Amino acid sequence: YVGDAKVAEFYAGVFSMGAASPVPGPVVVDGNRAAVEIVLDLGGTVSWYGDFFTIDVDTKRIQRLVIYTGGPA
C-alpha cells in the first residue's frame, strides 16, 4: 500500500472485519525510526503484527510504514 489513501483503505479493511481490539507492546525508537509489536483480536481471531515506522523529522509525519504479520497466534 503506497500513499495516504491506500493506507487508509488497508486499515478500513482491517477494522471492517469485526470488533478490533489492538494491544500494542512497548515502542522501540532509534533516531527517526520506531517499531511496535501489536496483538490484534479481530472478533476472536488473534494475530501478531510488527509495525515499523520511519518518521520525517521535518514534517513530523510518517514517511514509511512497513507491517509484518506473524499470522494467527
mmCIF file of N, CA, C and O in Angstrom:
data_model
loop_
_atom_site.group_PDB
_atom_site.id
_atom_site.type_symbol
_atom_site.label_atom_id
_atom_site.label_comp_id
_atom_site.label_asym_id
_atom_site.label_seq_id
_atom_site.Cartn_x
_atom_site.Cartn_y
_atom_site.Cartn_z
ATOM 1 N N TYR A 1 0.849 -1.172 0.000
ATOM 2 C CA TYR A 1 0.000 0.000 0.000
ATOM 3 C C TYR A 1 0.891 1.230 0.000
ATOM 4 O O TYR A 1 1.707 1.396 0.895
ATOM 5 N N VAL A 2 0.705 2.073 -0.985
ATOM 6 C CA VAL A 2 1.511 3.279 -1.095
ATOM 7 C C VAL A 2 0.577 4.479 -1.121
ATOM 8 O O VAL A 2 -0.377 4.513 -1.887
ATOM 9 N N GLY A 3 0.860 5.463 -0.277
ATOM 10 C CA GLY A 3 0.073 6.686 -0.236
ATOM 11 C C GLY A 3 -0.989 6.663 0.850
ATOM 12 O O GLY A 3 -1.392 5.603 1.332
ATOM 13 N N ASP A 4 -1.387 7.861 1.243
ATOM 14 C CA ASP A 4 -2.363 8.018 2.327
ATOM 15 C C ASP A 4 -3.651 7.251 2.072
ATOM 16 O O ASP A 4 -4.170 6.577 2.954
ATOM 17 N N ALA A 5 -4.183 7.345 0.855
ATOM 18 C CA ALA A 5 -5.466 6.703 0.554
ATOM 19 C C ALA A 5 -5.366 5.188 0.657
ATOM 20 O O ALA A 5 -6.276 4.531 1.182
ATOM 21 N N LYS A 6 -4.260 4.601 0.188
ATOM 22 C CA LYS A 6 -4.107 3.147 0.239
ATOM 23 C C LYS A 6 -3.919 2.653 1.669
ATOM 24 O O LYS A 6 -4.435 1.599 2.044
ATOM 25 N N VAL A 7 -3.179 3.397 2.485
ATOM 26 C CA VAL A 7 -3.011 3.016 3.889
ATOM 27 C C VAL A 7 -4.356 3.104 4.607
ATOM 28 O O VAL A 7 -4.728 2.204 5.373
ATOM 29 N N ALA A 8 -5.115 4.154 4.342
ATOM 30 C CA ALA A 8 -6.447 4.294 4.943
ATOM 31 C C ALA A 8 -7.352 3.142 4.503
ATOM 32 O O ALA A 8 -8.111 2.595 5.314
ATOM 33 N N GLU A 9 -7.255 2.746 3.245
ATOM 34 C CA GLU A 9 -8.037 1.622 2.732
ATOM 35 C C GLU A 9 -7.664 0.324 3.459
ATOM 36 O O GLU A 9 -8.534 -0.468 3.821
ATOM 37 N N PHE A 10 -6.374 0.114 3.699
ATOM 38 C CA PHE A 10 -5.911 -1.072 4.420
ATOM 39 C C PHE A 10 -6.525 -1.131 5.812
ATOM 40 O O PHE A 10 -7.096 -2.138 6.216
ATOM 41 N N TYR A 11 -6.401 -0.033 6.560
ATOM 42 C CA TYR A 11 -6.927 -0.025 7.927
ATOM 43 C C TYR A 11 -8.448 -0.115 7.961
ATOM 44 O O TYR A 11 -9.009 -0.747 8.852
ATOM 45 N N ALA A 12 -9.121 0.487 6.997
ATOM 46 C CA ALA A 12 -10.582 0.362 6.928
ATOM 47 C C ALA A 12 -10.966 -1.096 6.747
ATOM 48 O O ALA A 12 -11.927 -1.583 7.364
ATOM 49 N N GLY A 13 -10.214 -1.816 5.918
ATOM 50 C CA GLY A 13 -10.467 -3.232 5.717
ATOM 51 C C GLY A 13 -10.245 -4.045 6.976
ATOM 52 O O GLY A 13 -11.030 -4.944 7.303
ATOM 53 N N VAL A 14 -9.193 -3.730 7.711
ATOM 54 C CA VAL A 14 -8.902 -4.437 8.967
ATOM 55 C C VAL A 14 -10.042 -4.242 9.957
ATOM 56 O O VAL A 14 -10.558 -5.203 10.533
ATOM 57 N N PHE A 15 -10.462 -3.002 10.136
ATOM 58 C CA PHE A 15 -11.474 -2.718 11.148
ATOM 59 C C PHE A 15 -12.889 -3.087 10.699
ATOM 60 O O PHE A 15 -13.790 -3.157 11.520
ATOM 61 N N SER A 16 -13.086 -3.364 9.402
ATOM 62 C CA SER A 16 -14.398 -3.795 8.950
ATOM 63 C C SER A 16 -14.624 -5.287 9.212
ATOM 64 O O SER A 16 -15.728 -5.789 9.060
ATOM 65 N N MET A 17 -13.573 -5.996 9.621
ATOM 66 C CA MET A 17 -13.677 -7.436 9.881
ATOM 67 C C MET A 17 -14.393 -7.759 11.186
ATOM 68 O O MET A 17 -14.649 -8.906 11.485
ATOM 69 N N GLY A 18 -14.667 -6.757 11.981
ATOM 70 C CA GLY A 18 -15.334 -7.001 13.257
ATOM 71 C C GLY A 18 -14.765 -6.106 14.326
ATOM 72 O O GLY A 18 -14.047 -5.151 14.039
ATOM 73 N N ALA A 19 -15.086 -6.438 15.559
ATOM 74 C CA ALA A 19 -14.627 -5.645 16.694
ATOM 75 C C ALA A 19 -13.126 -5.847 16.863
ATOM 76 O O ALA A 19 -12.682 -6.875 17.355
ATOM 77 N N ALA A 20 -12.348 -4.887 16.417
ATOM 78 C CA ALA A 20 -10.891 -4.974 16.512
ATOM 79 C C ALA A 20 -10.426 -4.454 17.861
ATOM 80 O O ALA A 20 -10.834 -3.390 18.295
ATOM 81 N N SER A 21 -9.584 -5.248 18.517
ATOM 82 C CA SER A 21 -9.014 -4.854 19.809
ATOM 83 C C SER A 21 -7.503 -4.958 19.743
ATOM 84 O O SER A 21 -6.928 -5.977 20.114
ATOM 85 N N PRO A 22 -6.823 -3.895 19.260
ATOM 86 C CA PRO A 22 -5.365 -3.944 19.187
ATOM 87 C C PRO A 22 -4.744 -3.704 20.566
ATOM 88 O O PRO A 22 -5.209 -2.874 21.340
ATOM 89 N N VAL A 23 -3.697 -4.463 20.862
ATOM 90 C CA VAL A 23 -2.945 -4.283 22.109
ATOM 91 C C VAL A 23 -1.482 -4.079 21.724
ATOM 92 O O VAL A 23 -0.772 -5.036 21.407
ATOM 93 N N PRO A 24 -1.031 -2.807 21.726
ATOM 94 C CA PRO A 24 0.361 -2.548 21.351
ATOM 95 C C PRO A 24 1.310 -2.865 22.502
ATOM 96 O O PRO A 24 0.979 -2.688 23.669
ATOM 97 N N GLY A 25 2.489 -3.345 22.127
ATOM 98 C CA GLY A 25 3.556 -3.547 23.104
ATOM 99 C C GLY A 25 4.362 -2.266 23.230
ATOM 100 O O GLY A 25 3.962 -1.219 22.726
ATOM 101 N N PRO A 26 5.513 -2.351 23.869
ATOM 102 C CA PRO A 26 6.360 -1.162 24.001
ATOM 103 C C PRO A 26 6.857 -0.684 22.635
ATOM 104 O O PRO A 26 7.070 -1.502 21.732
ATOM 105 N N VAL A 27 7.026 0.612 22.506
ATOM 106 C CA VAL A 27 7.554 1.197 21.276
ATOM 107 C C VAL A 27 9.067 1.313 21.419
ATOM 108 O O VAL A 27 9.565 1.810 22.431
ATOM 109 N N VAL A 28 9.789 0.836 20.411
ATOM 110 C CA VAL A 28 11.246 0.940 20.378
ATOM 111 C C VAL A 28 11.598 2.020 19.369
ATOM 112 O O VAL A 28 11.146 1.965 18.220
ATOM 113 N N VAL A 29 12.385 3.019 19.807
ATOM 114 C CA VAL A 29 12.726 4.156 18.956
ATOM 115 C C VAL A 29 14.235 4.211 18.754
ATOM 116 O O VAL A 29 15.003 4.047 19.700
ATOM 117 N N ASP A 30 14.637 4.434 17.498
ATOM 118 C CA ASP A 30 16.044 4.619 17.160
ATOM 119 C C ASP A 30 16.115 5.712 16.111
ATOM 120 O O ASP A 30 15.777 5.478 14.939
ATOM 121 N N GLY A 31 16.505 6.899 16.537
ATOM 122 C CA GLY A 31 16.563 8.030 15.615
ATOM 123 C C GLY A 31 15.185 8.362 15.087
ATOM 124 O O GLY A 31 14.268 8.639 15.855
ATOM 125 N N ASN A 32 15.031 8.313 13.770
ATOM 126 C CA ASN A 32 13.736 8.638 13.160
ATOM 127 C C ASN A 32 12.919 7.383 12.849
ATOM 128 O O ASN A 32 11.985 7.425 12.064
ATOM 129 N N ARG A 33 13.262 6.270 13.495
ATOM 130 C CA ARG A 33 12.536 5.018 13.281
ATOM 131 C C ARG A 33 11.902 4.551 14.582
ATOM 132 O O ARG A 33 12.463 4.731 15.664
ATOM 133 N N ALA A 34 10.750 3.920 14.449
ATOM 134 C CA ALA A 34 10.054 3.365 15.612
ATOM 135 C C ALA A 34 9.456 2.020 15.209
ATOM 136 O O ALA A 34 9.051 1.824 14.063
ATOM 137 N N ALA A 35 9.412 1.112 16.180
ATOM 138 C CA ALA A 35 8.837 -0.212 15.935
ATOM 139 C C ALA A 35 7.950 -0.586 17.108
ATOM 140 O O ALA A 35 8.244 -0.238 18.258
ATOM 141 N N VAL A 36 6.866 -1.302 16.811
ATOM 142 C CA VAL A 36 5.962 -1.758 17.857
ATOM 143 C C VAL A 36 5.347 -3.085 17.440
ATOM 144 O O VAL A 36 5.002 -3.280 16.281
ATOM 145 N N GLU A 37 5.261 -4.002 18.392
ATOM 146 C CA GLU A 37 4.565 -5.267 18.161
ATOM 147 C C GLU A 37 3.131 -5.081 18.624
ATOM 148 O O GLU A 37 2.884 -4.513 19.696
ATOM 149 N N ILE A 38 2.183 -5.558 17.815
ATOM 150 C CA ILE A 38 0.764 -5.399 18.134
ATOM 151 C C ILE A 38 0.093 -6.761 18.088
ATOM 152 O O ILE A 38 0.255 -7.515 17.133
ATOM 153 N N VAL A 39 -0.656 -7.058 19.129
ATOM 154 C CA VAL A 39 -1.510 -8.241 19.153
ATOM 155 C C VAL A 39 -2.912 -7.739 18.826
ATOM 156 O O VAL A 39 -3.429 -6.843 19.493
ATOM 157 N N LEU A 40 -3.506 -8.300 17.781
ATOM 158 C CA LEU A 40 -4.803 -7.811 17.318
ATOM 159 C C LEU A 40 -5.837 -8.924 17.405
ATOM 160 O O LEU A 40 -5.673 -9.983 16.813
ATOM 161 N N ASP A 41 -6.885 -8.647 18.167
ATOM 162 C CA ASP A 41 -8.009 -9.574 18.281
ATOM 163 C C ASP A 41 -9.124 -9.058 17.391
ATOM 164 O O ASP A 41 -9.673 -7.981 17.621
ATOM 165 N N LEU A 42 -9.417 -9.815 16.342
ATOM 166 C CA LEU A 42 -10.499 -9.448 15.429
ATOM 167 C C LEU A 42 -11.664 -10.398 15.662
ATOM 168 O O LEU A 42 -11.822 -11.401 14.976
ATOM 169 N N GLY A 43 -12.442 -10.097 16.670
ATOM 170 C CA GLY A 43 -13.620 -10.895 16.959
ATOM 171 C C GLY A 43 -13.318 -12.342 17.287
ATOM 172 O O GLY A 43 -14.012 -13.236 16.841
ATOM 173 N N GLY A 44 -12.233 -12.594 18.029
ATOM 174 C CA GLY A 44 -11.891 -13.946 18.447
ATOM 175 C C GLY A 44 -10.716 -14.556 17.705
ATOM 176 O O GLY A 44 -10.165 -15.556 18.131
ATOM 177 N N THR A 45 -10.309 -13.968 16.595
ATOM 178 C CA THR A 45 -9.111 -14.406 15.889
ATOM 179 C C THR A 45 -7.973 -13.474 16.272
ATOM 180 O O THR A 45 -8.035 -12.277 16.002
ATOM 181 N N VAL A 46 -6.962 -14.030 16.939
ATOM 182 C CA VAL A 46 -5.849 -13.219 17.439
ATOM 183 C C VAL A 46 -4.644 -13.396 16.516
ATOM 184 O O VAL A 46 -4.255 -14.522 16.198
ATOM 185 N N SER A 47 -4.072 -12.270 16.079
ATOM 186 C CA SER A 47 -2.890 -12.278 15.212
ATOM 187 C C SER A 47 -1.844 -11.320 15.756
ATOM 188 O O SER A 47 -2.166 -10.365 16.470
ATOM 189 N N TRP A 48 -0.593 -11.587 15.409
ATOM 190 C CA TRP A 48 0.535 -10.749 15.818
ATOM 191 C C TRP A 48 1.023 -9.943 14.621
ATOM 192 O O TRP A 48 1.125 -10.471 13.513
ATOM 193 N N TYR A 49 1.355 -8.688 14.867
ATOM 194 C CA TYR A 49 1.868 -7.806 13.822
ATOM 195 C C TYR A 49 3.077 -7.052 14.341
ATOM 196 O O TYR A 49 3.199 -6.799 15.540
ATOM 197 N N GLY A 50 3.958 -6.690 13.435
ATOM 198 C CA GLY A 50 5.062 -5.788 13.745
ATOM 199 C C GLY A 50 4.945 -4.594 12.836
ATOM 200 O O GLY A 50 4.935 -4.740 11.612
ATOM 201 N N ASP A 51 4.795 -3.416 13.416
ATOM 202 C CA ASP A 51 4.687 -2.179 12.638
ATOM 203 C C ASP A 51 5.996 -1.402 12.776
ATOM 204 O O ASP A 51 6.469 -1.162 13.892
ATOM 205 N N PHE A 52 6.562 -1.016 11.648
ATOM 206 C CA PHE A 52 7.847 -0.314 11.617
ATOM 207 C C PHE A 52 7.659 1.016 10.893
ATOM 208 O O PHE A 52 7.271 1.034 9.718
ATOM 209 N N PHE A 53 7.916 2.093 11.593
ATOM 210 C CA PHE A 53 7.677 3.439 11.082
ATOM 211 C C PHE A 53 9.001 4.156 10.828
ATOM 212 O O PHE A 53 9.929 4.042 11.631
ATOM 213 N N THR A 54 9.049 4.923 9.738
ATOM 214 C CA THR A 54 10.112 5.892 9.524
ATOM 215 C C THR A 54 9.428 7.253 9.524
ATOM 216 O O THR A 54 8.453 7.456 8.797
ATOM 217 N N ILE A 55 9.921 8.148 10.357
ATOM 218 C CA ILE A 55 9.297 9.460 10.535
ATOM 219 C C ILE A 55 10.136 10.528 9.835
ATOM 220 O O ILE A 55 11.362 10.560 9.979
ATOM 221 N N ASP A 56 9.477 11.404 9.096
ATOM 222 C CA ASP A 56 10.143 12.570 8.519
ATOM 223 C C ASP A 56 10.313 13.583 9.648
ATOM 224 O O ASP A 56 9.323 14.096 10.170
ATOM 225 N N VAL A 57 11.551 13.845 10.038
ATOM 226 C CA VAL A 57 11.796 14.693 11.209
ATOM 227 C C VAL A 57 11.395 16.150 10.978
ATOM 228 O O VAL A 57 11.129 16.873 11.935
ATOM 229 N N ASP A 58 11.346 16.581 9.723
ATOM 230 C CA ASP A 58 10.961 17.966 9.447
ATOM 231 C C ASP A 58 9.452 18.167 9.536
ATOM 232 O O ASP A 58 8.982 19.140 10.129
ATOM 233 N N THR A 59 8.680 17.241 8.956
ATOM 234 C CA THR A 59 7.228 17.401 8.932
ATOM 235 C C THR A 59 6.533 16.689 10.090
ATOM 236 O O THR A 59 5.352 16.897 10.320
ATOM 237 N N LYS A 60 7.286 15.811 10.793
ATOM 238 C CA LYS A 60 6.730 15.013 11.904
ATOM 239 C C LYS A 60 5.621 14.076 11.410
ATOM 240 O O LYS A 60 4.720 13.730 12.139
ATOM 241 N N ARG A 61 5.720 13.659 10.156
ATOM 242 C CA ARG A 61 4.735 12.740 9.568
ATOM 243 C C ARG A 61 5.392 11.406 9.266
ATOM 244 O O ARG A 61 6.603 11.320 9.093
ATOM 245 N N ILE A 62 4.561 10.388 9.166
ATOM 246 C CA ILE A 62 5.061 9.073 8.798
ATOM 247 C C ILE A 62 5.528 9.126 7.350
ATOM 248 O O ILE A 62 4.772 9.484 6.452
ATOM 249 N N GLN A 63 6.787 8.784 7.141
ATOM 250 C CA GLN A 63 7.354 8.762 5.804
ATOM 251 C C GLN A 63 7.193 7.368 5.193
ATOM 252 O O GLN A 63 6.970 7.223 3.998
ATOM 253 N N ARG A 64 7.320 6.347 6.052
ATOM 254 C CA ARG A 64 7.216 4.966 5.583
ATOM 255 C C ARG A 64 6.668 4.108 6.711
ATOM 256 O O ARG A 64 7.031 4.296 7.870
ATOM 257 N N LEU A 65 5.791 3.189 6.368
ATOM 258 C CA LEU A 65 5.239 2.233 7.328
ATOM 259 C C LEU A 65 5.298 0.857 6.710
ATOM 260 O O LEU A 65 4.794 0.642 5.604
ATOM 261 N N VAL A 66 5.949 -0.073 7.415
ATOM 262 C CA VAL A 66 6.037 -1.454 6.961
ATOM 263 C C VAL A 66 5.381 -2.306 8.035
ATOM 264 O O VAL A 66 5.684 -2.149 9.228
ATOM 265 N N ILE A 67 4.475 -3.195 7.631
ATOM 266 C CA ILE A 67 3.761 -4.048 8.581
ATOM 267 C C ILE A 67 4.031 -5.499 8.228
ATOM 268 O O ILE A 67 3.840 -5.920 7.094
ATOM 269 N N TYR A 68 4.500 -6.234 9.229
ATOM 270 C CA TYR A 68 4.712 -7.672 9.067
ATOM 271 C C TYR A 68 3.693 -8.392 9.934
ATOM 272 O O TYR A 68 3.403 -7.968 11.043
ATOM 273 N N THR A 69 3.186 -9.499 9.429
ATOM 274 C CA THR A 69 2.247 -10.294 10.226
ATOM 275 C C THR A 69 2.826 -11.666 10.470
ATOM 276 O O THR A 69 3.459 -12.254 9.590
ATOM 277 N N GLY A 70 2.606 -12.145 11.674
ATOM 278 C CA GLY A 70 3.026 -13.486 12.031
ATOM 279 C C GLY A 70 1.885 -14.464 11.881
ATOM 280 O O GLY A 70 2.030 -15.648 12.138
ATOM 281 N N GLY A 71 0.723 -13.950 11.492
ATOM 282 C CA GLY A 71 -0.449 -14.808 11.366
ATOM 283 C C GLY A 71 -1.116 -15.042 12.696
ATOM 284 O O GLY A 71 -0.812 -14.399 13.690
ATOM 285 N N PRO A 72 -2.035 -15.979 12.731
ATOM 286 C CA PRO A 72 -2.766 -16.248 13.978
ATOM 287 C C PRO A 72 -1.832 -16.680 15.100
ATOM 288 O O PRO A 72 -0.884 -17.413 14.877
ATOM 289 N N ALA A 73 -2.146 -16.199 16.299
ATOM 290 C CA ALA A 73 -1.330 -16.521 17.477
ATOM 291 C C ALA A 73 -1.641 -17.911 17.980
ATOM 292 O O ALA A 73 -2.687 -18.443 17.794
#
